[in-house]
Coordinates of C-alpha atoms and ligand atoms in Angstrom, one line a residue:
M1 CA 60.1 -93.5 83.7
A2 CA 60.7 -96.3 80.3
S3 CA 58.0 -98.5 80.6
V4 CA 58.4 -102.0 81.6
R5 CA 58.1 -105.7 80.9
N6 CA 56.1 -107.4 84.0
L7 CA 55.5 -104.9 87.3
V8 CA 57.0 -108.5 90.3
V9 CA 54.6 -106.7 92.8
V10 CA 57.1 -108.9 96.7
P11 CA 54.8 -107.9 99.7
G12 CA 57.0 -107.3 103.3
D13 CA 56.7 -111.1 103.7
Q14 CA 57.7 -112.3 100.7
L15 CA 62.1 -111.2 101.5
S16 CA 63.4 -114.2 99.5
P17 CA 65.4 -114.1 96.4
I18 CA 64.3 -117.8 96.1
L19 CA 60.9 -116.4 95.1
S20 CA 58.8 -117.7 92.5
S21 CA 57.1 -114.6 91.2
L22 CA 61.5 -113.8 90.9
A23 CA 62.3 -117.2 89.8
V24 CA 59.6 -116.1 86.1
A25 CA 61.1 -112.6 85.8
D26 CA 63.1 -111.5 83.7
R27 CA 65.9 -108.9 85.8
A28 CA 67.0 -107.0 82.8
R29 CA 63.1 -106.1 82.0
D30 CA 60.6 -106.4 85.2
C31 CA 61.3 -103.6 87.7
V32 CA 60.0 -104.7 90.9
L33 CA 58.0 -103.1 93.7
M34 CA 58.4 -102.7 97.1
A35 CA 56.1 -100.0 99.4
E36 CA 56.5 -99.3 102.8
L37 CA 52.1 -99.5 103.9
H38 CA 50.4 -97.5 106.8
D39 CA 47.5 -100.0 106.3
E40 CA 49.7 -103.2 106.0
A41 CA 51.6 -101.2 109.8
T42 CA 47.7 -100.1 111.3
Y43 CA 45.0 -102.6 110.5
V44 CA 46.6 -104.2 114.1
R45 CA 48.2 -101.6 115.4
H46 CA 51.6 -103.9 115.3
H47 CA 53.6 -103.1 117.6
Q48 CA 56.6 -100.9 117.3
K49 CA 59.2 -103.4 117.2
K50 CA 57.6 -105.1 114.8
I51 CA 57.5 -102.2 112.0
A52 CA 61.1 -101.3 112.5
F53 CA 61.8 -104.9 111.9
V54 CA 59.5 -105.3 108.6
F55 CA 59.9 -101.7 107.0
S56 CA 64.2 -102.1 107.7
A57 CA 64.3 -106.1 106.8
M58 CA 62.8 -104.5 103.7
R59 CA 65.4 -101.7 102.5
H60 CA 68.0 -104.0 103.1
F61 CA 66.1 -106.9 100.6
A62 CA 65.7 -104.1 98.0
E63 CA 69.2 -103.4 98.7
E64 CA 70.1 -106.9 98.2
L65 CA 67.8 -106.8 94.7
R66 CA 69.4 -103.7 93.7
A67 CA 73.0 -105.1 93.9
D68 CA 71.9 -108.3 92.2
G69 CA 70.9 -106.3 89.4
W70 CA 66.5 -105.9 89.6
T71 CA 65.4 -102.2 88.9
V72 CA 63.0 -102.2 92.3
D73 CA 60.5 -99.2 92.8
Y74 CA 61.0 -98.6 96.7
V75 CA 58.1 -96.8 98.4
A76 CA 59.3 -95.7 101.8
L77 CA 56.4 -94.7 104.6
D78 CA 56.6 -90.8 103.9
A79 CA 58.2 -90.9 100.3
P80 CA 55.9 -88.5 99.6
G81 CA 51.7 -89.1 97.3
N82 CA 51.9 -93.0 99.2
R83 CA 49.1 -93.9 99.9
G84 CA 49.5 -96.1 102.3
S85 CA 47.7 -99.0 101.2
F86 CA 49.2 -102.5 98.4
T87 CA 45.9 -101.4 95.6
A88 CA 46.3 -98.3 95.7
Q89 CA 50.5 -98.3 95.6
V90 CA 49.5 -101.4 93.1
A91 CA 47.4 -98.6 90.7
D92 CA 50.0 -95.8 91.6
A93 CA 53.3 -98.0 90.0
V94 CA 51.3 -98.9 87.5
A95 CA 50.5 -95.6 85.9
R96 CA 53.8 -94.8 86.5
H97 CA 55.8 -97.8 84.6
A98 CA 53.0 -99.3 82.1
P99 CA 53.5 -103.3 83.0
E100 CA 51.7 -105.8 80.3
R101 CA 51.7 -107.6 83.2
I102 CA 51.2 -107.9 87.0
I103 CA 53.4 -110.9 89.2
V104 CA 52.9 -111.7 92.3
T105 CA 53.2 -114.7 94.8
E106 CA 50.4 -115.7 96.2
A107 CA 50.1 -113.6 99.6
G108 CA 50.6 -114.9 103.1
E109 CA 47.7 -113.4 104.6
W110 CA 43.2 -113.8 103.6
R111 CA 43.0 -110.0 103.7
V112 CA 45.7 -109.7 101.3
A113 CA 44.6 -112.6 99.2
E114 CA 41.2 -111.1 98.3
M115 CA 42.8 -106.8 97.4
I116 CA 45.3 -108.7 95.0
A117 CA 42.5 -111.2 93.4
G118 CA 40.7 -108.2 92.5
W119 CA 43.9 -106.7 90.8
R120 CA 42.6 -107.7 87.5
A121 CA 40.0 -106.4 86.6
Q122 CA 41.1 -103.0 88.6
F123 CA 44.3 -102.5 86.4
S124 CA 43.0 -103.9 83.0
L125 CA 45.9 -106.1 83.0
P126 CA 47.6 -109.7 83.6
V127 CA 47.7 -111.2 87.1
D128 CA 50.3 -113.6 87.2
I129 CA 49.9 -114.9 91.2
L130 CA 51.8 -118.3 91.6
P131 CA 52.1 -120.1 94.5
D132 CA 54.4 -120.0 97.4
T133 CA 57.4 -122.3 96.8
R134 CA 58.7 -121.8 99.6
F135 CA 56.7 -123.4 102.0
I136 CA 57.0 -127.7 101.7
C137 CA 53.2 -128.4 101.1
P138 CA 51.5 -126.5 98.8
R139 CA 48.0 -125.6 99.5
D140 CA 45.9 -127.7 97.4
D141 CA 48.1 -131.0 98.8
F142 CA 47.0 -130.0 101.5
N143 CA 43.7 -130.3 100.9
R144 CA 43.5 -133.7 99.3
W145 CA 45.3 -134.8 102.2
A146 CA 42.4 -133.4 104.6
A147 CA 39.2 -134.0 103.1
G148 CA 37.6 -136.9 103.9
R149 CA 39.1 -137.6 107.3
K150 CA 37.2 -136.6 110.1
Q151 CA 39.8 -135.5 112.3
L152 CA 42.9 -133.7 111.4
R153 CA 45.9 -134.4 114.4
M154 CA 49.2 -133.0 113.3
E155 CA 50.9 -136.1 114.1
Y156 CA 50.1 -137.9 110.8
F157 CA 50.5 -134.8 108.4
Y158 CA 54.2 -134.4 110.1
R159 CA 55.2 -138.0 109.2
D160 CA 54.0 -136.9 105.5
M161 CA 55.9 -133.3 105.4
R162 CA 58.9 -136.5 106.9
R163 CA 58.4 -139.1 104.0
R164 CA 58.4 -136.0 101.5
T165 CA 60.5 -133.6 102.6
G166 CA 63.4 -137.1 103.3
L167 CA 64.8 -135.7 107.0
L168 CA 65.6 -137.6 109.5
M169 CA 64.2 -140.8 107.2
D170 CA 66.3 -143.6 106.8
G171 CA 64.5 -144.4 103.6
D172 CA 61.4 -145.3 104.6
Q173 CA 61.6 -145.2 108.4
P174 CA 62.7 -142.7 110.8
V175 CA 65.8 -142.3 111.9
G176 CA 66.2 -143.8 115.9
G177 CA 62.6 -145.8 115.0
Q178 CA 60.2 -143.5 116.1
W179 CA 58.4 -140.7 114.1
N180 CA 58.0 -138.4 117.8
F181 CA 60.7 -138.5 121.0
D182 CA 58.2 -135.8 123.2
A183 CA 58.7 -138.0 126.1
E184 CA 62.4 -137.5 126.4
N185 CA 61.2 -133.7 126.5
R186 CA 59.4 -131.0 128.1
K187 CA 61.6 -130.3 131.4
P188 CA 61.9 -128.1 133.7
A189 CA 65.0 -125.8 133.7
A190 CA 66.6 -124.8 136.4
A191 CA 68.4 -121.5 137.1
T192 CA 71.6 -122.9 136.6
L193 CA 71.2 -124.1 133.5
F194 CA 73.8 -122.5 130.9
M195 CA 72.2 -119.9 129.1
P196 CA 72.2 -119.1 125.0
R197 CA 71.2 -116.1 124.0
P198 CA 69.8 -115.3 120.6
R199 CA 72.4 -113.5 119.1
K200 CA 72.1 -109.3 118.2
F201 CA 72.5 -107.5 116.2
A202 CA 73.3 -103.1 116.5
P203 CA 71.4 -101.5 114.4
D204 CA 72.7 -99.7 111.2
A205 CA 72.4 -96.5 109.1
I206 CA 69.2 -98.1 107.6
T207 CA 68.3 -99.9 111.0
R208 CA 68.4 -96.1 112.8
D209 CA 66.3 -94.1 109.3
V210 CA 62.9 -96.7 110.4
L211 CA 63.4 -96.3 114.2
A212 CA 63.2 -92.7 113.7
L213 CA 59.8 -93.0 111.6
V214 CA 58.5 -95.6 113.3
A215 CA 59.6 -93.4 116.9
A216 CA 57.6 -90.4 114.1
R217 CA 54.5 -92.8 113.2
F218 CA 54.2 -95.4 115.2
G219 CA 54.6 -94.4 119.1
H220 CA 51.6 -94.8 119.6
H221 CA 51.6 -98.7 119.4
F222 CA 51.8 -101.1 122.3
G223 CA 56.0 -101.8 122.2
D224 CA 59.2 -100.5 123.1
L225 CA 60.6 -99.6 119.3
T226 CA 64.2 -100.0 121.6
P227 CA 66.6 -101.5 122.4
F228 CA 66.5 -103.4 118.5
W229 CA 68.6 -105.9 117.9
F230 CA 66.9 -108.4 115.2
A231 CA 68.8 -109.3 112.0
V232 CA 67.5 -107.3 109.5
T233 CA 69.1 -108.5 106.4
R234 CA 69.6 -112.8 105.3
A235 CA 73.2 -112.9 106.2
D236 CA 72.7 -111.8 110.0
A237 CA 69.6 -113.9 110.9
E238 CA 71.4 -116.9 108.8
A239 CA 74.2 -115.9 111.6
A240 CA 71.3 -115.6 114.5
F241 CA 71.1 -119.5 113.3
A242 CA 73.7 -120.6 113.0
G243 CA 74.1 -119.5 116.7
F244 CA 71.3 -121.2 118.4
V245 CA 72.1 -124.9 115.9
A246 CA 75.7 -124.2 118.1
Q247 CA 74.8 -123.2 121.9
A248 CA 71.0 -123.6 122.1
L249 CA 69.9 -126.6 119.7
P250 CA 70.9 -129.2 122.1
H251 CA 69.2 -128.6 124.9
F252 CA 65.9 -127.5 122.4
G253 CA 63.9 -130.8 123.5
D254 CA 64.3 -131.2 127.3
F255 CA 63.6 -127.0 127.6
Q256 CA 61.0 -126.8 124.6
D257 CA 58.1 -126.5 128.0
A258 CA 60.4 -125.2 130.3
M259 CA 60.0 -121.1 132.2
L260 CA 62.2 -119.0 134.3
A261 CA 61.9 -115.8 135.9
G262 CA 64.2 -112.9 133.5
E263 CA 64.9 -115.9 130.7
P264 CA 63.0 -115.0 128.3
F265 CA 64.4 -117.1 124.8
L266 CA 65.4 -120.2 127.2
C267 CA 66.6 -122.4 124.1
H268 CA 64.7 -121.5 121.4
A269 CA 65.9 -120.1 118.3
V270 CA 64.4 -116.8 118.6
I271 CA 63.8 -117.5 114.4
A272 CA 60.3 -116.8 113.5
Q273 CA 60.1 -113.8 112.8
Y274 CA 62.9 -114.2 110.4
L275 CA 60.9 -116.8 109.0
N276 CA 58.3 -115.6 108.1
C277 CA 59.5 -112.6 106.3
G278 CA 62.0 -114.6 103.4
L279 CA 65.2 -113.2 105.4
L280 CA 65.8 -117.3 106.8
D281 CA 64.6 -120.6 104.4
P282 CA 62.1 -122.8 106.6
L283 CA 63.4 -126.6 104.7
R284 CA 66.9 -125.1 104.7
V285 CA 66.8 -124.0 108.3
C286 CA 65.9 -128.0 109.2
R287 CA 68.5 -129.5 106.4
Q288 CA 71.4 -127.6 108.9
V289 CA 69.8 -128.5 112.5
E290 CA 69.4 -132.6 110.6
T291 CA 73.4 -132.4 109.5
A292 CA 74.3 -131.0 112.9
Y293 CA 72.5 -134.6 114.1
R294 CA 74.1 -136.9 111.3
A295 CA 77.5 -134.5 112.3
G296 CA 77.0 -135.9 116.5
H297 CA 76.8 -132.2 117.7
V298 CA 73.0 -132.4 118.6
P299 CA 70.8 -135.7 119.7
L300 CA 67.8 -136.4 118.1
N301 CA 64.7 -135.2 120.5
A302 CA 66.3 -131.8 119.7
A303 CA 66.9 -132.6 116.0
E304 CA 62.9 -134.3 115.7
G305 CA 61.6 -131.8 117.9
F306 CA 63.3 -129.2 116.2
I307 CA 61.8 -129.9 111.9
R308 CA 58.7 -130.6 113.7
Q309 CA 57.6 -127.3 114.3
I310 CA 58.8 -126.0 111.0
I311 CA 57.4 -129.2 109.0
G312 CA 55.2 -130.0 111.3
W313 CA 54.1 -128.1 112.8
R314 CA 54.4 -124.5 110.8
E315 CA 52.6 -126.4 107.6
Y316 CA 50.2 -127.9 109.4
V317 CA 49.1 -124.8 111.0
R318 CA 49.3 -123.2 107.0
G319 CA 47.7 -125.7 106.1
I320 CA 44.2 -124.8 108.2
Y321 CA 44.7 -121.5 107.8
W322 CA 43.9 -121.7 103.8
L323 CA 41.4 -124.7 103.6
K324 CA 39.2 -122.9 106.6
M325 CA 39.3 -119.2 105.6
P326 CA 37.4 -117.0 106.1
D327 CA 35.3 -118.3 108.2
Y328 CA 37.5 -119.9 110.7
E329 CA 38.5 -116.6 113.0
H330 CA 34.8 -116.2 113.8
N331 CA 34.7 -119.3 115.4
N332 CA 33.9 -119.6 119.3
F333 CA 32.6 -122.7 120.5
F334 CA 32.4 -122.3 123.8
V335 CA 31.0 -119.2 123.3
H336 CA 33.4 -116.8 124.9
H337 CA 32.8 -112.8 125.1
R338 CA 34.9 -111.5 127.7
P339 CA 36.6 -108.1 126.3
L340 CA 40.5 -109.0 127.1
P341 CA 42.0 -107.4 130.7
D342 CA 43.6 -104.2 130.6
F343 CA 47.1 -106.2 131.8
Y344 CA 47.1 -108.2 128.2
W345 CA 48.4 -104.1 127.4
T346 CA 50.2 -102.9 130.5
G347 CA 51.3 -105.8 132.4
E348 CA 50.1 -105.1 135.8
T349 CA 48.5 -107.5 137.4
D350 CA 49.5 -110.0 140.0
M351 CA 50.1 -112.8 138.9
A352 CA 53.5 -112.2 137.8
C353 CA 53.5 -115.4 135.3
V354 CA 50.9 -113.3 133.5
R355 CA 53.5 -110.5 134.3
A356 CA 56.9 -111.8 133.5
A357 CA 54.9 -112.9 130.3
V358 CA 53.4 -109.5 129.2
T359 CA 56.3 -107.6 130.2
Q360 CA 58.5 -109.7 127.5
T361 CA 56.2 -109.0 125.2
R362 CA 56.5 -105.5 125.2
E363 CA 59.9 -105.7 125.1
Q364 CA 61.3 -108.3 122.9
A365 CA 57.4 -108.6 120.3
Y366 CA 58.7 -112.0 121.9
A367 CA 57.2 -114.4 124.2
H368 CA 58.1 -118.5 123.2
H369 CA 55.1 -121.1 122.9
I370 CA 54.6 -122.2 126.4
Q371 CA 54.1 -118.5 127.4
R372 CA 52.0 -117.9 124.6
L373 CA 50.0 -120.9 125.0
M374 CA 50.2 -122.0 128.7
V375 CA 50.2 -118.2 130.5
T376 CA 48.5 -116.3 128.4
G377 CA 46.8 -118.8 126.5
N378 CA 45.8 -120.3 128.9
F379 CA 45.0 -117.2 130.8
A380 CA 42.1 -116.0 128.7
L381 CA 40.5 -119.5 127.7
L382 CA 40.5 -120.1 131.7
A383 CA 38.6 -116.4 132.0
G384 CA 36.2 -116.6 128.4
V385 CA 38.2 -114.1 126.9
D386 CA 36.2 -113.6 123.2
P387 CA 38.6 -115.2 121.3
H388 CA 38.6 -112.5 118.5
A389 CA 39.5 -110.1 120.6
L390 CA 42.8 -112.1 121.7
H391 CA 43.6 -113.7 118.6
E392 CA 44.1 -109.1 117.8
W393 CA 46.3 -109.2 120.9
Y394 CA 48.4 -111.7 119.2
L395 CA 48.4 -110.5 115.6
S396 CA 49.6 -107.7 117.4
V397 CA 52.2 -107.8 119.7
Y398 CA 54.3 -110.6 118.8
A399 CA 57.4 -110.1 115.7
D400 CA 56.5 -112.9 113.9
A401 CA 52.6 -112.7 114.3
Y402 CA 50.9 -112.8 110.7
E403 CA 47.7 -114.3 110.0
W404 CA 47.9 -117.3 108.6
V405 CA 50.0 -118.6 111.2
E406 CA 49.2 -117.0 114.9
L407 CA 45.0 -117.6 113.4
P408 CA 45.0 -121.2 113.9
N409 CA 47.3 -120.6 117.4
T410 CA 44.9 -119.1 118.5
V411 CA 42.2 -120.2 117.5
G412 CA 42.1 -123.7 117.0
M413 CA 45.5 -124.8 119.8
S414 CA 45.3 -122.6 122.7
Q415 CA 40.8 -121.4 122.2
F416 CA 40.1 -124.8 121.1
A417 CA 37.4 -121.5 119.6
D418 CA 37.8 -124.8 116.1
G419 CA 35.4 -127.5 118.6
G420 CA 38.7 -129.7 117.5
L421 CA 39.1 -129.3 114.7
L422 CA 43.3 -128.8 115.4
A423 CA 43.6 -130.0 118.7
S424 CA 42.8 -132.9 121.1
K425 CA 41.7 -130.7 124.0
P426 CA 41.7 -127.4 124.9
Y427 CA 44.7 -126.6 126.4
A428 CA 43.7 -125.9 129.7
A429 CA 45.3 -126.0 132.9
S430 CA 45.2 -125.0 136.4
G431 CA 48.4 -123.8 138.5
A432 CA 49.8 -126.4 138.8
Y433 CA 51.0 -126.4 135.0
I434 CA 52.6 -123.5 135.5
N435 CA 54.2 -124.0 138.8
R436 CA 55.7 -127.6 137.8
M437 CA 57.5 -126.1 134.0
S438 CA 58.1 -122.6 135.7
N439 CA 59.9 -120.4 138.8
Y440 CA 57.6 -118.0 139.0
C441 CA 54.8 -118.3 141.7
A442 CA 57.4 -118.7 144.0
G443 CA 57.6 -114.7 143.0
C444 CA 54.0 -114.6 142.9
R445 CA 51.2 -112.8 145.5
Y446 CA 49.2 -115.6 145.2
D447 CA 49.5 -118.8 146.2
V448 CA 50.0 -121.9 144.3
K449 CA 48.9 -124.2 146.4
Q450 CA 44.7 -122.8 147.2
R451 CA 42.3 -123.5 145.1
T452 CA 39.8 -120.5 146.5
G453 CA 40.5 -117.5 148.7
P454 CA 41.7 -114.7 147.8
R455 CA 45.2 -115.5 147.9
A456 CA 44.8 -118.8 145.4
C457 CA 46.4 -118.2 142.3
P458 CA 43.4 -117.3 140.3
F459 CA 44.2 -120.4 137.3
N460 CA 43.2 -122.8 139.9
A461 CA 39.4 -121.3 140.8
L462 CA 38.6 -121.1 136.9
Y463 CA 40.4 -123.6 136.1
W464 CA 37.7 -126.0 138.2
D465 CA 34.6 -123.2 137.0
F466 CA 35.5 -123.9 133.4
I467 CA 35.1 -127.6 133.7
A468 CA 32.1 -126.8 135.3
R469 CA 30.3 -124.1 132.8
H470 CA 31.3 -126.1 130.2
R471 CA 31.1 -129.9 132.0
A472 CA 27.8 -130.1 128.4
R473 CA 30.6 -129.5 126.1
I474 CA 34.3 -131.8 127.0
A475 CA 32.2 -134.6 128.6
G476 CA 32.7 -136.4 125.4
N477 CA 36.1 -135.3 125.1
P478 CA 38.3 -138.8 126.5
R479 CA 41.1 -136.6 127.4
M480 CA 39.1 -133.9 129.8
A481 CA 35.9 -136.5 130.7
Q482 CA 39.0 -137.4 133.7
M483 CA 38.7 -133.8 134.5
V484 CA 35.0 -133.7 134.4
R485 CA 35.4 -136.9 136.7
T486 CA 37.1 -135.6 139.9
Y487 CA 35.4 -131.7 139.4
D488 CA 31.9 -134.4 140.8
K489 CA 34.0 -136.0 143.2
F490 CA 34.3 -133.0 145.3
E491 CA 31.9 -132.1 147.8
A492 CA 29.2 -129.0 146.4
A493 CA 30.7 -126.5 149.4
E494 CA 33.9 -126.8 147.4
Q495 CA 31.8 -126.9 144.1
A496 CA 30.9 -123.1 145.4
R497 CA 33.5 -121.5 147.5
I498 CA 35.1 -122.5 143.2
A499 CA 32.4 -120.7 142.1
E500 CA 32.3 -118.2 144.4
S501 CA 36.3 -117.5 143.7
A502 CA 35.8 -117.3 139.9
A503 CA 32.6 -115.6 139.8
N504 CA 34.8 -112.7 142.6
F505 CA 38.1 -113.0 140.5
L506 CA 36.2 -112.2 137.1
A507 CA 34.0 -110.0 138.6
Q508 CA 37.2 -107.5 139.7
L509 CA 38.6 -108.0 136.0
Ligands
FAD1 P1 60.6 -122.0 118.2 O1 60.8 -122.3 119.7 O2 62.7 -122.1 118.8 O3 60.1 -122.9 116.9 C1 61.5 -123.0 115.9 C2 60.4 -122.3 115.3 O4 59.6 -123.7 115.4 C3 59.4 -121.4 115.4 O5 60.0 -120.9 115.4 C4 58.1 -121.7 114.1 O6 58.5 -121.5 113.0 C5 58.3 -123.1 114.2 N1 57.3 -122.9 115.2 C6 57.7 -123.7 116.5 N2 55.9 -123.9 117.2 C7 55.0 -123.2 115.7 C8 53.7 -123.4 116.0 N3 52.6 -124.0 116.9 N4 53.0 -123.0 114.8 C9 54.0 -122.9 113.8 N5 55.2 -122.6 114.1 C10 55.3 -123.0 115.4 N6 54.3 -118.8 115.4 C11 54.5 -118.0 114.6 O7 55.1 -118.2 113.5 N7 53.4 -116.4 114.2 C12 53.1 -116.3 114.9 O8 52.3 -115.6 115.2 C13 52.4 -117.4 116.2 N8 51.7 -117.0 117.3 C14 51.0 -117.8 117.8 C15 49.8 -117.5 119.2 C16 49.4 -118.7 120.2 C17 47.8 -118.5 120.8 C18 50.5 -119.6 119.9 C19 50.5 -120.7 121.5 C20 51.6 -119.7 119.6 C21 52.0 -118.6 117.9 N9 53.1 -119.1 117.3 C22 53.1 -118.4 116.6 C23 53.9 -120.5 117.5 C24 55.5 -120.3 118.2 O9 54.5 -119.6 119.6 C25 55.9 -119.3 118.0 O10 56.6 -120.1 117.0 C26 57.4 -119.7 118.4 O11 57.2 -119.5 120.0 C27 58.6 -118.4 117.7 O12 59.9 -118.6 118.6 P2 60.6 -119.6 118.4 O13 61.2 -118.4 117.2 O14 61.9 -118.9 119.2 O15 60.0 -120.6 118.2
DLZ2 C1 52.8 -107.1 108.5 C2 53.7 -105.8 107.5 C3 53.7 -105.1 107.9 C4 53.6 -104.2 109.0 N1 54.0 -103.6 106.9 C5 54.6 -104.2 105.4 C6 54.3 -103.5 104.6 O1 54.2 -102.0 104.2 N2 54.6 -103.1 103.4 C7 54.8 -104.9 102.9 O2 54.5 -105.0 101.5 N3 54.0 -105.5 103.8 C8 53.9 -105.4 105.4 N4 53.6 -106.3 106.6 C9 53.6 -107.7 106.0 C10 51.9 -107.3 105.4 O3 51.2 -107.2 106.4 C11 50.9 -109.5 105.1 O4 51.2 -109.8 106.4 C12 52.2 -109.5 104.1 O5 52.2 -109.4 102.6 C13 51.0 -111.4 104.2 O6 50.0 -111.0 103.0
SF4_3 FE1 51.1 -117.6 137.8 FE2 49.5 -119.7 140.2 FE3 52.1 -119.3 139.7 FE4 51.4 -117.1 140.2 S1 50.6 -118.7 142.2 S2 52.2 -117.4 139.2 S3 49.3 -116.9 139.0 S4 50.9 -119.8 138.6

């Protein structure tokens, strides 16, 4: 091949035509490198659907770029000589194309950023690492916002993002006179609710090839590969999002925290996998939601709730990740070391709520936020599971999982392993919460009303045992102190029954 001026490296989570690396490149003289990598599919054993989704979306994006006049050097997983890592593939591409310079948009994950940091010395070439402008808050801006603050609360960061983007603002005031309408949200859903469904897409020839490849190479990984219905092109991801806005968004706020047996998606958008690999643009989807609100199609609590998840939580956890890595992943405030129970992989447990979350995770590579936070996350916290083992599980099993977003959600929000940097209190709850927000308990072998004994919901004794075990660590937290006082009022015999029930349950895990 003729030598090219610049080699533009595009990883599998940067499938956006507006990418900063492409913006500075010249399609007439530069070459884009994309590679399906064994190392990236296996650094944790990703769900089969996730690997198929990423590979197929990459292949479709390469087609999109070629149609747009770019030269793309695309290395498929089974291409002869594919050495399986970013650095090895870049080395081979440098040998093939003899570029003058490498250009890359900053990596989404610390691990990959470390590899890229070594390229300048390794290849004796200039390497331009450009900011990822798909995020609304540049990393430096987040660091400046965080500097000197004792507590990094999302709500204040979110208000700044509203002002910065102008989303749902009337001048310098929030639309509706309030920043946050969560008080109107959090309703349990009834089984009779009209249930929107995420738009599903039949695999085309490219996806069918990928499915065969993934079955052959990664068939031993967790998760069902088929039926495969994710969008793998920008156009289809946008159609899926338009379907959400029309059908589910009006109820998004109301039922955001609800769970229903047999309904994995409820009124959620099911778009994180598209946002995180670049098929959808975060700011653009928020603007579409604002337009739907201003046109009177969706209520304010739904529009505000949705926009907060994206310009608030999504941007905020990314800021925390880059502020605190690499140490953040090893936080373990409660000193929890229990291995992850097997039923996180098999779904074989009598706890109906956990079984439902794990089963749909295996089938769909998806569970919504409350299932992740208040079922699998909550159980792990109460049972004292090692937060790092849990982190690797969440990173493996969801189609939308990338470390920059998964890690702060797991270590910070779900496990409180950072001691409260991210969350104001541990998201620990007894079975009563799950019973209030779902209909799982009605079909469970355990009794959610019983606190102790062999038929009692395990979340109950584990919850009070968690309070007792960690009282020294949590009593100073104003939002937990009340629970410590309640525990203290239990009779000694009840406290002993709680300890015994929890110990019996944990012993048979
Ligand atoms: P919706 O509920 O419809 O929300 C819309 C969008 O808002 C999402 O697509 C997502 O982009 C954003 N969003 C919502 N909540 C969060 C949040 N807490 N942090 C960041 N963005 C948010 N999200 C990921 O994208 N990848 C992950 O690997 C991931 N791991 C998680 C692990 C745990 C333990 C927990 C508690 C949450 C995790 N989340 C993760 C956040 C959230 O659960 C998912 O973004 C959401 O369930 C994706 O489904 P959805 O697209 O239907 O979201
Ligand atoms: C998640 C993922 C997977 C499964 N496979 C690839 C791949 O083959 N090639 C690639 O370029 N990227 C892949 N990715 C995304 C990366 O693992 C990683 O999450 C991002 O590059 C963020 O730094
Ligand atoms: Fe889950 Fe307990 Fe309800 Fe069973 S009774 S579904 S274990 S909360």
